Amino acid sequence: MNLSKRIGAGIVAIALAGSALAGATPAQAAKKSDLVIGSLIDIKSWDPSQADIGHLIPYYQAVYDNLILRTPDGKYKPNLATKWSWNSSKTELSLDLRKGVKFTDGEVFDAAAAKANLDNFIKGNGPQVGTLNDSTISVVDADTIKVTLKKANPDLEYYLSTTDSFMASPKALGTPGLKTKPVGSGPYIFDSSSVVGSQIVVTANPAYWDKSKIKFTKITFKIIVDVTARLNALLSGQIDTTLLDVKTASTAKGKGFTQMSNYVDWQGLLMFDRTGSKNKALKDARVRQAIAYSIDRAALLKAVQGGYGEITNQVLAKTTGAYDAALDKTYPLDNKKAKALLLSAGYSDGVTLDLPSWPDPTMNALLKDQLAKSNITINWVSVPFADYRNQLKAGKFAAGIFQLFQGTPWVAINQMATPDGSWNVMKSRSPVLDKAIAAIEADPSEKNIVAQAKIINSFLTKEAWYIPFFRIPQLYFVSKRIQTSNQAQNAIPYLYSFAPTGK
């Protein structure tokens, strides 16, 4: 993901935060029937084909239903699909659909509507399209669909419970209006008081089929980019819950707010350009490795995270069988070795990187100084944080600082290593990866996935496709009147988890 959870102050951020909270006072704090969430980023399109994980997923969960529901511990439950089953070869998934559900425009949810939405997701070329684009959707009968896979997808249920199966009215699919106003069957309805870049407001759907999911009469997402502004909004009662960072967490804890910690993401440099199309030097693995050897991760962790986090050199989580402790010793700080690698690659005078500026000036200054000691020059290019993620995804830069969530081995591989991976933005390939991925698709057993994931993890580390700095805790805070649960493999809770405490 994923999106920065730790954001430094900046002119753009302050301006956005100011517009989000203009005119607000503590007296305007939410009523007990309302929920106000301090969010980091606005939505770009309400078309479900553009859905994404992390901080964006609660928006879609408010107004759309998934086929499958994912619980906080990562298990799956019926939702619009009442049950589902695989064939023996794991190439076909049949889903029985719930009857009696209607969209807010009166259209009926059935197999034809489900197929139309899944086809729309595949054709929409959104940020997660690579998770479903090798599938064919067919209608079995009025209440049953079948997903047929060209190759194995071991985590298809995960994708159908997150981004891939948000259901919009078939009448609205493909219309320009769906980009700005959602038409779904979800627990809440988009409200006209929403303001682009400032707030998203949804109200309870009186005709919703599952009343247990509606815990509030209204939910407001306040878009507040700056972390200090989010802290102030939390302390003054303007919002009920938000994500903070290590610099603001102690203040919130001291004021009685509940802190929830969740180690989901690793943060580091994503080296997109492995073919040299934007920066010729990065085609050579030795240059990427030189960058990795130039980073003093301990110093970065102390300065940027106050020491909160775990230094790592690999992208797969410690909770997976593919994790290899030895890989975390691949790149100790060694400027002499970095210079030798650059020399052997033909860059005796060093290399220059144009990187989008990260919103934390401490990170920018320290990383620039560290790499300079190996004759690697960073030119920070100013990018508004509101558009930072989009520019990375669009391949505007050869590399950039970001943080990605650590999912199951296949989910992680599918986002970073497959040719259509959502964060393999320049569609890099390697015979080593192709062979391992093909082996998983041929045999999606857990044992084989782990075995091949170890090969992929080692390759990504040693070839420096990604250069992690450390794993970081997500510090999410809620007021006494709200309760929620950490969501497995997501930076923030899913919307379904929020409920009033009655306080």
Coordinates of C-alpha atoms in Angstrom, one line a residue, residues 7 43 111 130 134 139 142 195 204 220 229 232 246 260 288 293 325 352 388 390 419 444 466 501:
I7 CA 3.4 12.4 7.1
I43 CA -11.1 9.0 -3.5
A111 CA -26.1 -13.2 -11.4
G130 CA -4.0 -7.8 -12.2
D134 CA -7.0 -13.9 -16.1
V139 CA -23.8 -16.9 -15.5
A142 CA -30.2 -16.4 -12.1
V195 CA -17.1 18.0 -0.8
A204 CA -27.7 4.9 6.6
T220 CA -18.2 11.4 7.7
A229 CA -4.0 18.6 12.0
N232 CA -5.7 18.4 16.8
V246 CA 5.2 8.1 16.5
M260 CA -4.2 0.2 18.3
R288 CA 20.5 -0.9 -7.2
Y293 CA 24.4 -0.7 0.8
A325 CA 16.0 -14.2 8.7
T352 CA 21.9 10.7 -9.9
Y388 CA 2.1 11.2 -4.8
N390 CA -0.9 8.3 -8.4
P419 CA 4.1 -8.7 -14.7
P444 CA -1.2 -23.8 -5.7
Y466 CA 12.8 -3.2 -3.7
T501 CA -19.5 2.1 22.8

